PDB file of C-alpha atoms in Angstrom:
ATOM      1  CA  MET A 876       5.765 147.781-117.036  1.00 78.00           C
ATOM      2  CA  ALA A 877       3.624 147.539-113.883  1.00 84.00           C
ATOM      3  CA  LYS A 878       3.831 144.322-111.883  1.00 95.00           C
ATOM      4  CA  ASN A 879       1.441 141.662-110.660  1.00 96.00           C
ATOM      5  CA  ILE A 880       1.735 141.088-106.895  1.00 98.00           C
ATOM      6  CA  TYR A 881       0.673 138.208-104.648  1.00 97.00           C
ATOM      7  CA  LEU A 882      -0.253 139.375-101.144  1.00 98.00           C
ATOM      8  CA  ALA A 883       0.432 136.658 -98.576  1.00 97.00           C
ATOM      9  CA  SER A 884      -0.887 137.311 -95.070  1.00 95.00           C
ATOM     10  CA  PRO A 885      -2.875 135.995 -92.145  1.00 91.00           C
ATOM     11  CA  PHE A 886      -6.455 137.297 -91.941  1.00 92.00           C
ATOM     12  CA  PHE A 887      -7.963 135.456 -88.984  1.00 90.00           C
ATOM     13  CA  ASP A 888      -8.843 138.315 -86.624  1.00 90.00           C
ATOM     14  CA  ASP A 889      -9.698 142.022 -86.743  1.00 93.00           C
ATOM     15  CA  GLU A 890      -6.100 143.178 -86.148  1.00 92.00           C
ATOM     16  CA  GLN A 891      -4.769 141.025 -88.984  1.00 92.00           C
ATOM     17  CA  ILE A 892      -7.549 142.104 -91.337  1.00 94.00           C
ATOM     18  CA  ALA A 893      -6.907 145.787 -90.561  1.00 95.00           C
ATOM     19  CA  ARG A 894      -3.207 145.274 -91.297  1.00 95.00           C
ATOM     20  CA  VAL A 895      -3.778 143.517 -94.622  1.00 96.00           C
ATOM     21  CA  GLU A 896      -6.348 146.157 -95.641  1.00 97.00           C
ATOM     22  CA  LYS A 897      -3.602 148.798 -95.214  1.00 97.00           C
ATOM     23  CA  ILE A 898      -1.367 146.801 -97.538  1.00 97.00           C
ATOM     24  CA  GLU A 899      -4.185 146.349-100.071  1.00 97.00           C
ATOM     25  CA  LYS A 900      -4.652 150.136-100.155  1.00 98.00           C
ATOM     26  CA  ALA A 901      -0.903 150.658-100.483  1.00 98.00           C
ATOM     27  CA  LEU A 902      -0.768 148.291-103.471  1.00 98.00           C
ATOM     28  CA  GLU A 903      -3.813 149.973-105.031  1.00 97.00           C
ATOM     29  CA  ASN A 904      -2.064 153.356-104.718  1.00 97.00           C
ATOM     30  CA  ASN A 905       1.254 152.122-106.096  1.00 97.00           C
ATOM     31  CA  LEU A 906       1.659 153.158-109.742  1.00 96.00           C
ATOM     32  CA  THR A 907       4.105 150.304-110.423  1.00 97.00           C
ATOM     33  CA  VAL A 908       1.506 147.659-109.483  1.00 97.00           C
ATOM     34  CA  SER A 909      -0.872 146.610-112.251  1.00 96.00           C
ATOM     35  CA  ASP A 910      -2.822 144.158-110.097  1.00 96.00           C
ATOM     36  CA  TYR A 911      -2.592 142.151-106.905  1.00 97.00           C
ATOM     37  CA  TYR A 912      -4.064 138.873-105.733  1.00 96.00           C
ATOM     38  CA  ASP A 913      -5.094 138.631-102.106  1.00 96.00           C
ATOM     39  CA  PRO A 914      -6.334 135.177-100.997  1.00 93.00           C
ATOM     40  CA  ARG A 915      -8.536 136.920 -98.427  1.00 92.00           C
ATOM     41  CA  LEU A 916     -10.606 138.264-101.314  1.00 90.00           C
ATOM     42  CA  HIS A 917     -10.758 134.928-103.168  1.00 88.00           C
ATOM     43  CA  GLN A 918     -12.417 132.545-100.732  1.00 83.00           C
ATOM     44  CA  HIS A 919     -14.648 130.676-103.212  1.00 88.00           C
ATOM     45  CA  GLU A 920     -17.818 131.680-101.413  1.00 87.00           C
ATOM     46  CA  GLU A 921     -19.783 129.658-103.967  1.00 92.00           C
ATOM     47  CA  LEU A 922     -18.500 126.577-102.099  1.00 92.00           C
ATOM     48  CA  GLU A 923     -19.088 125.554 -98.508  1.00 93.00           C
ATOM     49  CA  PHE A 924     -16.146 126.709 -96.380  1.00 92.00           C
ATOM     50  CA  GLY A 925     -13.919 123.891 -95.206  1.00 92.00           C
ATOM     51  CA  THR A 926     -15.252 121.197 -97.524  1.00 96.00           C
ATOM     52  CA  HIS A 927     -12.806 119.175 -99.571  1.00 96.00           C
ATOM     53  CA  GLU A 928     -14.095 120.873-102.740  1.00 95.00           C
ATOM     54  CA  TRP A 929     -13.508 124.315-101.177  1.00 95.00           C
ATOM     55  CA  GLN A 930     -10.003 123.317-100.039  1.00 95.00           C
ATOM     56  CA  ILE A 931      -8.995 122.131-103.515  1.00 96.00           C
ATOM     57  CA  ALA A 932     -10.427 125.213-105.248  1.00 95.00           C
ATOM     58  CA  THR A 933      -8.790 127.614-102.790  1.00 95.00           C
ATOM     59  CA  TYR A 934      -5.425 125.873-102.860  1.00 96.00           C
ATOM     60  CA  ASN A 935      -5.358 125.709-106.659  1.00 96.00           C
ATOM     61  CA  SER A 936      -6.336 129.345-107.198  1.00 96.00           C
ATOM     62  CA  ASP A 937      -3.772 130.527-104.643  1.00 96.00           C
ATOM     63  CA  ILE A 938      -0.992 128.444-106.225  1.00 96.00           C
ATOM     64  CA  GLN A 939      -1.910 129.717-109.699  1.00 97.00           C
ATOM     65  CA  ALA A 940      -1.700 133.282-108.378  1.00 97.00           C
ATOM     66  CA  VAL A 941       1.726 132.666-106.776  1.00 97.00           C
ATOM     67  CA  GLU A 942       2.887 131.208-110.107  1.00 96.00           C
ATOM     68  CA  ALA A 943       1.664 134.308-111.982  1.00 97.00           C
ATOM     69  CA  ALA A 944       3.118 136.861-109.557  1.00 98.00           C
ATOM     70  CA  ASP A 945       6.079 139.070-110.377  1.00 98.00           C
ATOM     71  CA  ALA A 946       6.680 139.585-106.641  1.00 98.00           C
ATOM     72  CA  ILE A 947       5.285 138.438-103.305  1.00 98.00           C
ATOM     73  CA  VAL A 948       4.406 140.879-100.543  1.00 98.00           C
ATOM     74  CA  ALA A 949       4.261 138.843 -97.344  1.00 97.00           C
ATOM     75  CA  VAL A 950       2.841 140.108 -94.062  1.00 96.00           C
ATOM     76  CA  VAL A 951       4.652 138.126 -91.385  1.00 94.00           C
ATOM     77  CA  ASP A 952       2.976 139.553 -88.252  1.00 85.00           C
ATOM     78  CA  PHE A 953       0.915 136.733 -86.757  1.00 77.00           C
ATOM     79  CA  GLU A 954       1.354 135.595 -83.163  1.00 76.00           C
ATOM     80  CA  GLY A 955       4.506 136.581 -81.337  1.00 71.00           C
ATOM     81  CA  GLN A 956       7.512 135.487 -83.384  1.00 74.00           C
ATOM     82  CA  ASN A 957       5.434 132.951 -85.332  1.00 78.00           C
ATOM     83  CA  VAL A 958       4.497 133.403 -88.977  1.00 84.00           C
ATOM     84  CA  ASP A 959       1.170 132.109 -90.295  1.00 88.00           C
ATOM     85  CA  SER A 960       1.780 128.661 -91.793  1.00 92.00           C
ATOM     86  CA  GLY A 961      -0.003 129.500 -95.066  1.00 94.00           C
ATOM     87  CA  THR A 962       2.072 132.663 -95.474  1.00 94.00           C
ATOM     88  CA  ALA A 963       5.226 130.675 -94.711  1.00 94.00           C
ATOM     89  CA  MET A 964       4.298 128.119 -97.373  1.00 96.00           C
ATOM     90  CA  GLU A 965       3.701 130.868 -99.942  1.00 96.00           C
ATOM     91  CA  ILE A 966       7.069 132.450 -99.095  1.00 96.00           C
ATOM     92  CA  GLY A 967       8.796 129.075 -99.472  1.00 96.00           C
ATOM     93  CA  TYR A 968       7.090 128.450-102.809  1.00 96.00           C
ATOM     94  CA  ALA A 969       8.204 131.868-104.036  1.00 96.00           C
ATOM     95  CA  VAL A 970      11.781 131.243-102.878  1.00 96.00           C
ATOM     96  CA  LYS A 971      11.908 127.984-104.840  1.00 96.00           C
ATOM     97  CA  LYS A 972      10.391 129.684-107.884  1.00 96.00           C
ATOM     98  CA  GLY A 973      12.853 132.616-107.680  1.00 97.00           C
ATOM     99  CA  THR A 974      10.150 135.244-107.188  1.00 98.00           C
ATOM    100  CA  PRO A 975      11.269 138.329-105.224  1.00 98.00           C
ATOM    101  CA  ILE A 976       9.822 138.512-101.714  1.00 97.00           C
ATOM    102  CA  LEU A 977       9.008 141.742 -99.924  1.00 98.00           C
ATOM    103  CA  ILE A 978       8.349 141.241 -96.229  1.00 97.00           C
ATOM    104  CA  PHE A 979       6.112 143.595 -94.303  1.00 96.00           C
ATOM    105  CA  GLN A 980       6.303 143.566 -90.504  1.00 95.00           C
ATOM    106  CA  GLU A 981       4.748 146.116 -88.143  1.00 92.00           C
ATOM    107  CA  LYS A 982       5.332 144.375 -84.845  1.00 88.00           C
ATOM    108  CA  GLU A 983       8.595 143.346 -83.194  1.00 83.00           C
ATOM    109  CA  PRO A 984      11.382 143.306 -85.789  1.00 85.00           C
ATOM    110  CA  ILE A 985      12.551 139.704 -85.572  1.00 89.00           C
ATOM    111  CA  LEU A 986      12.578 137.190 -88.408  1.00 91.00           C
ATOM    112  CA  ASN A 987      13.354 133.544 -88.767  1.00 90.00           C
ATOM    113  CA  LEU A 988      16.612 133.278 -90.702  1.00 90.00           C
ATOM    114  CA  MET A 989      14.736 131.314 -93.383  1.00 92.00           C
ATOM    115  CA  PHE A 990      12.967 134.609 -94.179  1.00 92.00           C
ATOM    116  CA  SER A 991      15.772 137.059 -93.397  1.00 93.00           C
ATOM    117  CA  VAL A 992      18.131 135.558 -95.972  1.00 94.00           C
ATOM    118  CA  PRO A 993      15.887 135.397 -99.081  1.00 94.00           C
ATOM    119  CA  VAL A 994      13.978 138.648 -98.428  1.00 96.00           C
ATOM    120  CA  HIS A 995      14.427 141.070-101.314  1.00 97.00           C
ATOM    121  CA  ALA A 996      13.020 144.074 -99.435  1.00 98.00           C
ATOM    122  CA  TYR A 997      11.958 144.517 -95.823  1.00 97.00           C
ATOM    123  CA  MET A 998       9.391 147.166 -94.868  1.00 97.00           C
ATOM    124  CA  THR A 999       7.668 148.253 -91.686  1.00 96.00           C
ATOM    125  CA  ASN A1000       4.962 150.688 -92.784  1.00 94.00           C
ATOM    126  CA  ALA A1001       2.354 150.650 -95.508  1.00 96.00           C
ATOM    127  CA  GLU A1002       3.548 153.929 -97.032  1.00 97.00           C
ATOM    128  CA  GLU A1003       6.837 152.239 -97.949  1.00 97.00           C
ATOM    129  CA  ILE A1004       4.857 149.719-100.003  1.00 97.00           C
ATOM    130  CA  ALA A1005       2.744 152.452-101.591  1.00 97.00           C
ATOM    131  CA  GLN A1006       5.965 154.204-102.709  1.00 98.00           C
ATOM    132  CA  TYR A1007       8.063 151.141-103.570  1.00 98.00           C
ATOM    133  CA  ASP A1008       9.108 150.855-107.227  1.00 97.00           C
ATOM    134  CA  PHE A1009       8.216 147.310-108.238  1.00 97.00           C
ATOM    135  CA  GLU A1010       9.782 147.937-111.643  1.00 96.00           C
ATOM    136  CA  THR A1011      13.325 148.591-110.387  1.00 96.00           C
ATOM    137  CA  MET A1012      12.943 146.322-107.326  1.00 97.00           C
ATOM    138  CA  LYS A1013      15.523 148.021-105.099  1.00 97.00           C
ATOM    139  CA  LYS A1014      16.924 145.690-102.444  1.00 97.00           C
ATOM    140  CA  ILE A1015      16.199 146.677 -98.856  1.00 97.00           C
ATOM    141  CA  PRO A1016      17.912 144.105 -96.639  1.00 95.00           C
ATOM    142  CA  TYR A1017      16.607 143.047 -93.244  1.00 96.00           C
ATOM    143  CA  LYS A1018      19.130 143.997 -90.549  1.00 93.00           C
ATOM    144  CA  GLY A1019      17.262 143.080 -87.373  1.00 92.00           C
ATOM    145  CA  LYS A1020      17.365 140.156 -84.978  1.00 92.00           C
ATOM    146  CA  VAL A1021      16.864 136.596 -86.201  1.00 93.00           C
ATOM    147  CA  VAL A1022      15.702 133.372 -84.632  1.00 88.00           C
TER     148      VAL A1022
END
């Protein structure tokens, strides 16, 4: 049975948006994915950005989507060795919930040990995600440097 995926990623500049768009396409082309939720595409545009009402609506819909996900695909490329704080929170929530986490990283292969230990599968190009079998969920350990 195809899986429901939560796509956690930063999307604050053109480079980050281009990267997450590659992952969106990979998930769309993956036959073992029934649907995916990308917070970038659920910004509650009916509300004024940044208002308390917008914050509550966005937070709640994102948390509901993490709760409903069969797996999390997390893009950890942000700035240098730093991970976007929202993405880190979503990874932590998934760890606590027991949801498998697939980490995608195009830049320098270095992870914080708090991500390297719980990662179910580590990938470095979008084609790997397009071909990944979310039904069998093969483990692909991270073997790079940690901080």
